[in-house]
Amino acid sequence: MDALKHTPLYDLHVALGARMVPFAGWEMPVQYPAGVLAEHLHTRAAAGLFDVSHMGQVILGGRGAAAALESLVPADILDLPEGRQRYGLFTNEAGGILDDLMIANKGDHLLLVVNAACAAQDIAHLEAAGLAPEVVSDRALLALQGPAAEAALESLVPGVAAMRFMDAADFDWRGATLWVSRSGYTGEDGFEISVPAGLAEDFARALLEQPGVAPIGLGARDSLRLEAGLPLYGHDMDAGVTPAQAGLGWSIPKVRRAGGARAGGFPGAGRILPELGRAASMRRGLIPQGRAPLREGVEIFAAAEGGAPIGRVTSGGFGPSVGGPVAMAALPADLPEGATVHAELRGKRLPARIAPMPFVQPTYKR
Amino acid sequence: MLKYTEDHEWLRPEGDEITVGITSHASEQLGDVVFIEMPEVGREVGAGEEIVVIESVKAASDIVAPVAGTITAVNDALADAPGDVNADPMAAWFFRIRPADGADLSGFMDEAAYRALIG
């Protein structure tokens, strides 16, 4: 087995007392001494600084990159304005999801951010389609999330406060170029900031000196995105789950749908497009009626006794801001919101209510 | 005199009963506790049987019965405020058990032995 990789912020995590764990080939902070609960609540109340350098940053340059990427991703990339970012999916021929990613138009190139565990596969997938992806290996990626994020970053990098949700722009910090987008994966307003590796620790420390900014680990990142109703690759979606089943049909714009100017033309379009709005099972929100968290893999039944499972939990746990357990589950799409289903936990069936997502309201600056 | 198990439980003998909680070390390893499922009072349990479920923000884990016996009391206040396990694990008791074979704890670790175990 290969040694675990370290991000440019590894020494800082250790100095801050993080508990480091293996994650997708990287040694990453799962929590700091404050603990997951406190870190989660701090992010919603003030600002959390996350090291997401394990994620893949990929540059696609050259003329035709946008058109070529559209052959792999059912998103509108040709019309993505310069300085804007979009969410998209790599799909396979069977209509399953190979990865989810962010795509920013940086003018003379596209900047992609992909999941750590999928990065090598994504690169190969891009190369196989004739693209020439350039993997960014000399930069850290930080996420600053929460209501205090704007003021904290603005005080170091004047101008970022003018950005709107999903804007992407470059800024200068101590002579280095930061790649900033107003985005994140916590349901909070915030930024993702790509910073040259050699300046990453200084930049992170400067952010941590700002009022309200605290370091947050992957544990709270997971509970934050769960409460925000955001799916996680490898859990709520994978190569066997279609965009409609993952509840991600919204990411496929009209122009790529049947009847659109650039309809189809991506892997699995023949299955994915007809299924939009018509998938038999879908990712649904679930609020357990008791206090027991329902975790990934828990089977869901229609009745309190007997019958075959009708679905399973894909992500679940305790929602610190909700103050109780929350979950996402693959469930029949025709079950109405508010319906009660039964989750089998340790041999007992516990009632849970189908609920709208997100479980907390996002605070994006649109 | 407190005794300790290899499962990171502390045991406090009281008359013919034993009060059981988890150690600070276990509490730190678990992370924030958010849900506790207690056994029923009166339940007869075997040594090593999983009788309490502790859900932390990270995962579910169990507390096992340190000896065979009968559950005589559970700490319902703790079930209502699971965070107390993290706040003061040595004060947060889970259940009392009346051992089937008498309350002889000589086979369990003392504090020095337990400290050696957790390093």
XYZ file of C-alpha atoms in Angstrom:
485
model
C 0.000 0.000 0.000
C 1.246 3.460 -0.869
C 2.105 5.874 1.907
C -0.615 8.363 2.706
C -0.141 11.715 1.041
C 0.151 14.916 3.035
C -1.371 18.238 2.028
C 0.697 21.450 2.357
C -1.200 22.078 5.606
C -0.293 18.791 7.301
C 2.127 20.356 9.793
C -0.421 23.026 10.679
C -3.100 20.403 11.375
C -0.760 18.543 13.691
C 0.265 21.780 15.407
C -3.413 22.596 15.945
C -3.972 19.241 17.638
C -5.954 17.575 14.847
C -6.769 13.906 14.905
C -5.446 12.704 11.545
C -7.082 9.831 9.668
C -6.595 8.150 6.274
C -9.024 9.516 3.701
C -8.943 8.651 -0.007
C -5.176 8.134 0.101
C -4.492 11.248 2.161
C -3.841 11.789 5.832
C -6.487 14.340 6.762
C -7.791 16.029 9.923
C -11.099 14.450 10.988
C -11.437 16.788 13.950
C -9.551 19.232 16.145
C -9.697 19.317 19.956
C -13.043 21.194 19.937
C -14.730 18.100 18.497
C -17.116 17.514 15.611
C -20.205 18.905 17.332
C -18.591 22.194 18.341
C -16.855 22.535 14.957
C -20.135 22.041 13.106
C -21.979 24.615 15.203
C -19.065 27.042 14.966
C -19.180 26.896 11.168
C -22.907 27.708 11.122
C -22.455 30.522 13.675
C -19.144 32.070 12.563
C -16.655 30.608 10.077
C -14.893 27.311 9.582
C -11.620 26.822 7.729
C -11.341 23.447 5.979
C -8.361 21.898 4.234
C -9.749 20.384 1.044
C -6.368 20.116 -0.693
C -6.936 16.402 -1.188
C -9.481 17.251 -3.865
C -8.209 17.247 -7.415
C -7.627 20.590 -9.139
C -7.428 20.168 -12.898
C -6.850 22.716 -15.665
C -8.331 22.193 -19.102
C -6.840 24.612 -21.561
C -6.968 25.248 -25.253
C -9.655 26.028 -27.764
C -12.455 23.549 -27.758
C -11.987 22.462 -24.130
C -15.538 23.500 -23.256
C -17.051 21.635 -26.197
C -14.933 18.571 -25.445
C -15.925 18.599 -21.775
C -19.566 18.716 -22.830
C -19.038 15.297 -24.408
C -18.416 13.932 -20.900
C -20.566 16.121 -18.648
C -24.305 16.920 -19.027
C -23.872 20.563 -18.097
C -23.867 23.822 -20.035
C -20.187 24.583 -20.339
C -20.088 26.301 -23.745
C -22.293 29.091 -22.375
C -20.667 29.220 -18.947
C -19.668 32.884 -18.664
C -16.094 33.790 -17.833
C -15.771 34.189 -14.073
C -18.571 31.778 -13.285
C -18.600 28.242 -11.914
C -21.047 25.360 -12.308
C -21.713 21.971 -10.743
C -21.607 18.972 -13.059
C -21.371 15.196 -13.285
C -19.159 12.772 -15.178
C -21.504 10.035 -16.376
C -20.946 6.542 -17.795
C -22.596 4.757 -20.721
C -25.103 3.095 -18.389
C -26.200 6.491 -17.087
C -24.417 6.148 -13.745
C -22.367 8.891 -12.103
C -18.575 8.566 -12.283
C -17.911 11.664 -10.177
C -19.332 15.072 -9.407
C -17.257 18.163 -9.992
C -17.086 21.943 -10.093
C -16.251 23.634 -13.376
C -15.100 27.267 -13.475
C -14.555 29.320 -16.624
C -11.281 31.184 -15.998
C -11.146 32.816 -19.418
C -8.341 31.019 -21.214
C -8.974 27.741 -19.397
C -11.461 25.753 -17.369
C -10.652 24.891 -13.755
C -12.180 21.658 -12.480
C -12.334 20.491 -8.875
C -12.978 16.763 -8.518
C -13.249 14.313 -5.627
C -9.993 12.962 -4.184
C -10.990 9.319 -4.502
C -12.022 9.759 -8.157
C -9.249 12.105 -9.325
C -7.020 9.515 -11.035
C -10.008 7.949 -12.795
C -11.288 11.380 -13.861
C -7.916 12.309 -15.374
C -7.817 9.062 -17.344
C -11.416 9.643 -18.435
C -10.556 13.140 -19.696
C -7.449 11.895 -21.516
C -9.375 9.047 -23.127
C -11.766 11.642 -24.541
C -8.862 13.479 -26.162
C -8.549 16.265 -23.640
C -5.219 17.272 -22.127
C -5.888 17.742 -18.417
C -3.176 19.453 -16.427
C -3.232 18.300 -12.821
C -2.466 21.079 -10.367
C -0.097 19.560 -7.836
C 1.550 22.660 -6.370
C -1.473 24.277 -4.735
C -3.500 23.804 -1.580
C -7.268 24.225 -1.591
C -8.991 25.781 1.418
C -12.679 26.235 2.092
C -13.806 29.077 4.332
C -17.467 28.633 5.215
C -20.029 30.353 7.396
C -21.531 33.780 8.094
C -18.179 35.274 9.167
C -16.348 33.983 6.079
C -16.955 37.062 3.936
C -15.561 39.552 6.449
C -12.605 37.333 7.292
C -11.520 36.822 3.695
C -12.292 40.409 2.659
C -9.931 41.736 5.315
C -7.071 39.737 3.785
C -8.142 39.846 0.156
C -10.066 43.048 -0.594
C -12.669 42.595 -3.315
C -13.940 39.118 -2.546
C -17.041 40.476 -0.801
C -18.342 41.689 -4.172
C -18.420 38.111 -5.507
C -21.784 36.371 -5.851
C -22.500 32.694 -5.284
C -20.595 30.642 -7.892
C -18.411 33.510 -9.080
C -14.787 32.538 -9.747
C -11.949 35.077 -9.879
C -8.259 35.587 -9.206
C -6.904 37.812 -6.428
C -3.462 38.771 -5.230
C -2.182 37.931 -1.775
C 1.435 38.778 -0.885
C 2.379 38.607 -4.544
C 0.782 35.219 -5.108
C -2.339 34.545 -7.155
C -5.284 33.077 -5.306
C -7.997 31.292 -7.293
C -11.166 32.142 -5.403
C -14.696 30.917 -5.949
C -17.725 31.798 -3.869
C -18.825 28.262 -3.177
C -18.468 25.385 -0.792
C -20.251 22.287 0.357
C -21.700 23.116 3.751
C -24.899 25.028 2.927
C -23.224 28.194 4.184
C -22.041 31.229 2.318
C -18.322 30.950 1.809
C -15.339 30.592 -0.456
C -12.984 28.011 -1.815
C -9.482 29.359 -2.228
C -6.670 27.727 -4.163
C -3.330 28.976 -2.889
C 0.263 28.123 -3.928
C 1.544 25.320 -1.679
C 4.462 27.356 -0.347
C 2.143 30.072 0.970
C -0.660 27.793 2.117
C 0.275 27.620 5.774
C 0.864 31.378 6.047
C -2.451 32.035 4.370
C -4.313 29.557 6.586
C -2.732 31.057 9.705
C -3.695 34.552 8.553
C -7.299 33.392 8.134
C -7.282 31.698 11.530
C -6.245 35.020 13.086
C -9.412 36.661 11.768
C -12.385 37.023 14.140
C -14.612 33.961 14.227
C -12.428 31.678 12.100
C -11.657 28.220 13.510
C -10.145 25.105 11.927
C -12.740 22.442 11.085
C -12.172 18.790 10.229
C -13.715 16.358 7.802
C -16.105 15.044 10.459
C -18.002 18.320 10.650
C -17.701 18.807 6.900
C -19.727 15.623 6.495
C -22.451 16.579 8.990
C -22.663 20.089 7.498
C -23.165 18.822 3.945
C -25.651 16.201 5.183
C -27.794 18.865 6.878
C -27.510 20.977 3.714
C -28.977 18.090 1.692
C -25.840 17.829 -0.446
C -25.027 14.363 -1.784
C -21.575 12.845 -1.329
C -19.886 10.784 -4.012
C -19.449 7.132 -3.038
C -22.364 7.342 -0.635
C -25.433 9.063 -2.096
C -24.282 8.518 -5.666
C -21.906 6.264 -7.545
C -21.502 4.529 -10.886
C -24.730 2.592 -10.291
C -26.871 5.670 -9.587
C -28.236 7.962 -12.304
C -28.508 11.760 -11.992
C -32.288 11.543 -11.522
C -31.918 8.870 -8.828
C -29.344 11.004 -7.035
C -31.736 13.964 -7.090
C -29.300 15.825 -9.346
C -31.491 16.245 -12.404
C -31.426 19.990 -11.713
C -27.746 20.040 -12.726
C -28.703 19.105 -16.311
C -29.813 22.307 -18.050
C -32.522 22.656 -20.695
C -29.975 23.040 -23.495
C -28.654 19.494 -22.881
C -32.091 17.919 -22.415
C -34.368 16.444 -25.083
C -35.399 19.252 -27.421
C -32.509 21.473 -26.328
C -30.016 23.027 -28.786
C -27.245 20.654 -27.619
C -29.415 17.775 -26.377
C -27.585 14.627 -25.291
C -24.070 14.005 -26.531
C -22.743 12.751 -23.185
C -22.326 9.170 -21.934
C -25.579 7.544 -20.862
C -27.789 10.282 -22.324
C -30.164 7.637 -23.694
C -30.990 6.517 -20.169
C -30.425 9.742 -18.252
C -32.625 12.128 -20.244
C -35.857 10.072 -20.399
C -35.525 9.344 -16.692
C -35.403 12.984 -15.559
C -38.396 13.561 -13.323
C -39.447 9.967 -13.780
C -36.960 7.904 -11.774
C -38.659 5.135 -9.786
C -36.387 5.676 -6.817
C -34.781 8.891 -5.676
C -32.616 10.382 -2.974
C -35.045 11.600 -0.318
C -34.659 13.343 3.011
C -35.498 11.323 6.089
C -36.086 12.503 9.649
C -36.003 9.641 12.154
C -38.777 10.049 14.728
C -36.616 8.945 17.652
C -33.122 10.011 18.693
C -31.192 7.135 17.138
C -29.126 8.158 14.097
C -29.693 6.102 10.945
C -26.440 5.482 9.136
C -25.505 4.434 5.631
C -26.791 0.977 4.733
C -29.782 0.888 7.103
C -32.700 -0.739 5.244
C -36.038 1.005 4.942
C -39.406 -0.789 4.933
C -42.911 0.442 4.129
C -44.487 -1.245 7.137
C -43.597 -1.636 10.801
C -43.478 -5.401 10.292
C -42.803 -7.709 7.370
C -42.370 -6.945 3.693
C -39.262 -6.461 1.575
C -37.060 -3.372 1.906
C -38.144 -0.417 -0.230
C -34.863 1.442 0.059
C -31.769 2.146 2.105
C -30.055 4.995 3.859
C -27.231 6.431 1.752
C -25.940 8.988 4.304
C -27.113 9.631 7.796
C -26.104 10.719 11.228
C -26.691 13.341 13.858
C -27.405 16.862 12.637
C -25.953 19.213 15.252
C -27.842 22.278 13.946
C -31.069 20.296 13.577
C -30.520 18.903 17.066
C -31.377 15.373 16.061
C -30.773 12.659 13.528
C -31.157 13.280 9.786
C -30.561 11.022 6.806
C -30.735 10.696 3.059
C -32.150 7.504 1.597
C -32.818 5.980 -1.809
C -36.595 5.550 -1.699
C -39.516 5.205 -4.116
C -40.079 8.557 -5.819
C -43.872 8.288 -5.481
C -43.860 8.291 -1.669
C -45.257 11.671 -0.598
C -43.380 14.035 1.671
C -44.500 13.514 5.254
C -45.053 9.786 4.713
C -43.787 7.536 7.483
C -41.444 4.689 6.627
C -39.671 2.254 8.933
C -35.921 1.906 9.317
C -34.594 -1.372 10.621
C -31.924 -0.690 13.221
C -30.463 -3.424 15.406
C -33.457 -5.663 14.697
C -36.048 -3.011 15.503
C -38.094 -0.960 13.080
C -38.060 2.718 13.903
C -40.406 5.198 12.223
C -38.924 7.951 10.070
C -40.649 10.714 8.134
C -39.887 11.636 4.537
C -38.908 15.293 4.704
C -37.868 17.986 2.250
C -34.189 18.828 1.959
C -32.152 20.740 2.906
C -32.626 20.179 6.618
C -31.187 23.655 7.254
C -31.709 26.644 4.981
C -28.670 27.615 2.909
C -27.317 31.152 3.178
C -25.716 31.517 -0.260
C -25.204 35.103 -1.525
C -26.964 34.876 -4.863
C -12.137 1.110 44.630
C -12.595 1.501 40.917
C -11.714 -1.315 38.543
C -11.365 -1.249 34.775
C -12.096 -3.595 31.876
C -10.249 -4.073 28.608
C -13.408 -2.679 26.967
C -12.655 0.682 28.638
C -15.408 0.488 31.228
C -14.999 1.580 34.821
C -16.595 -0.566 37.522
C -17.542 0.703 40.960
C -18.692 -1.917 43.474
C -21.578 -0.787 45.696
C -22.887 -3.443 48.075
C -23.839 -6.467 45.998
C -24.048 -4.396 42.807
C -21.594 -2.885 40.338
C -22.079 0.541 38.753
C -20.672 0.751 35.212
C -19.503 3.691 33.081
C -16.917 4.301 30.392
C -13.464 5.773 30.873
C -12.263 9.194 29.775
C -10.086 7.415 27.238
C -13.162 5.699 25.729
C -15.088 8.969 25.734
C -12.285 10.716 23.848
C -12.065 7.920 21.306
C -15.829 7.960 20.716
C -16.090 11.688 20.178
C -19.318 13.561 20.898
C -21.983 11.153 22.145
C -25.429 11.974 20.726
C -27.598 8.954 21.565
C -27.614 6.175 24.139
C -29.842 3.118 24.131
C -30.041 1.618 27.633
C -30.936 -1.981 28.544
C -34.185 -2.752 30.378
C -34.076 -2.943 34.147
C -34.508 -6.560 35.221
C -32.810 -7.963 32.128
C -30.510 -10.906 32.746
C -27.333 -10.642 30.753
C -24.274 -12.762 30.089
C -20.688 -11.580 30.521
C -19.556 -9.802 27.351
C -23.105 -9.335 26.077
C -23.646 -6.017 24.269
C -26.236 -4.203 26.336
C -25.823 -0.459 25.723
C -25.609 1.223 22.315
C -23.679 4.491 22.213
C -23.974 6.576 19.061
C -21.392 9.287 18.678
C -21.292 11.774 15.827
C -18.971 9.317 14.132
C -20.307 5.790 14.708
C -22.285 3.399 16.841
C -20.513 1.304 19.459
C -21.481 -0.905 22.365
C -20.948 -1.287 26.067
C -20.809 -4.907 27.157
C -21.843 -6.428 30.464
C -18.607 -6.876 32.442
C -20.038 -9.902 34.255
C -23.125 -12.100 34.031
C -25.996 -10.810 36.140
C -29.166 -8.772 36.336
C -29.534 -5.105 35.379
C -30.895 -3.374 38.499
C -30.871 0.276 37.346
C -30.126 2.444 34.312
C -29.254 6.138 34.189
C -32.182 7.630 32.281
C -30.848 11.163 32.870
C -27.797 10.208 30.817
C -29.972 8.899 27.986
C -31.657 12.326 27.915
C -28.345 14.203 28.027
C -25.830 11.959 26.237
C -23.269 14.783 26.054
C -22.660 14.292 29.791
C -20.584 11.246 28.833
C -18.054 13.556 27.198
C -18.314 16.270 29.841
C -17.522 14.000 32.801
C -17.204 10.332 31.832
C -16.122 9.204 35.302
C -19.346 10.614 36.774
C -21.660 9.490 33.963
C -22.785 6.007 34.992
C -24.753 3.877 32.542
C -26.222 0.967 34.501
C -25.974 -1.081 37.676
C -25.666 -4.829 37.508
C -26.105 -7.459 40.289
C -23.574 -10.160 39.403
C -24.850 -13.716 39.315
C -21.667 -14.921 41.037
C -21.147 -12.186 43.645
C -19.414 -8.835 43.282
C -15.812 -10.039 43.228
C -13.867 -7.667 40.968
C -10.398 -8.981 41.770
C -10.011 -10.241 38.192
C -10.270 -6.737 36.732
C -7.552 -4.130 36.279
C -6.784 -1.466 38.840
C -6.058 2.076 37.720
C -2.323 1.494 37.287
C -2.892 -1.558 35.105
C -5.495 0.270 33.035
C -3.194 3.243 32.505
C -0.539 0.823 31.306
C -3.068 -0.677 28.879
C -3.981 2.609 27.240
C -0.379 3.813 27.266
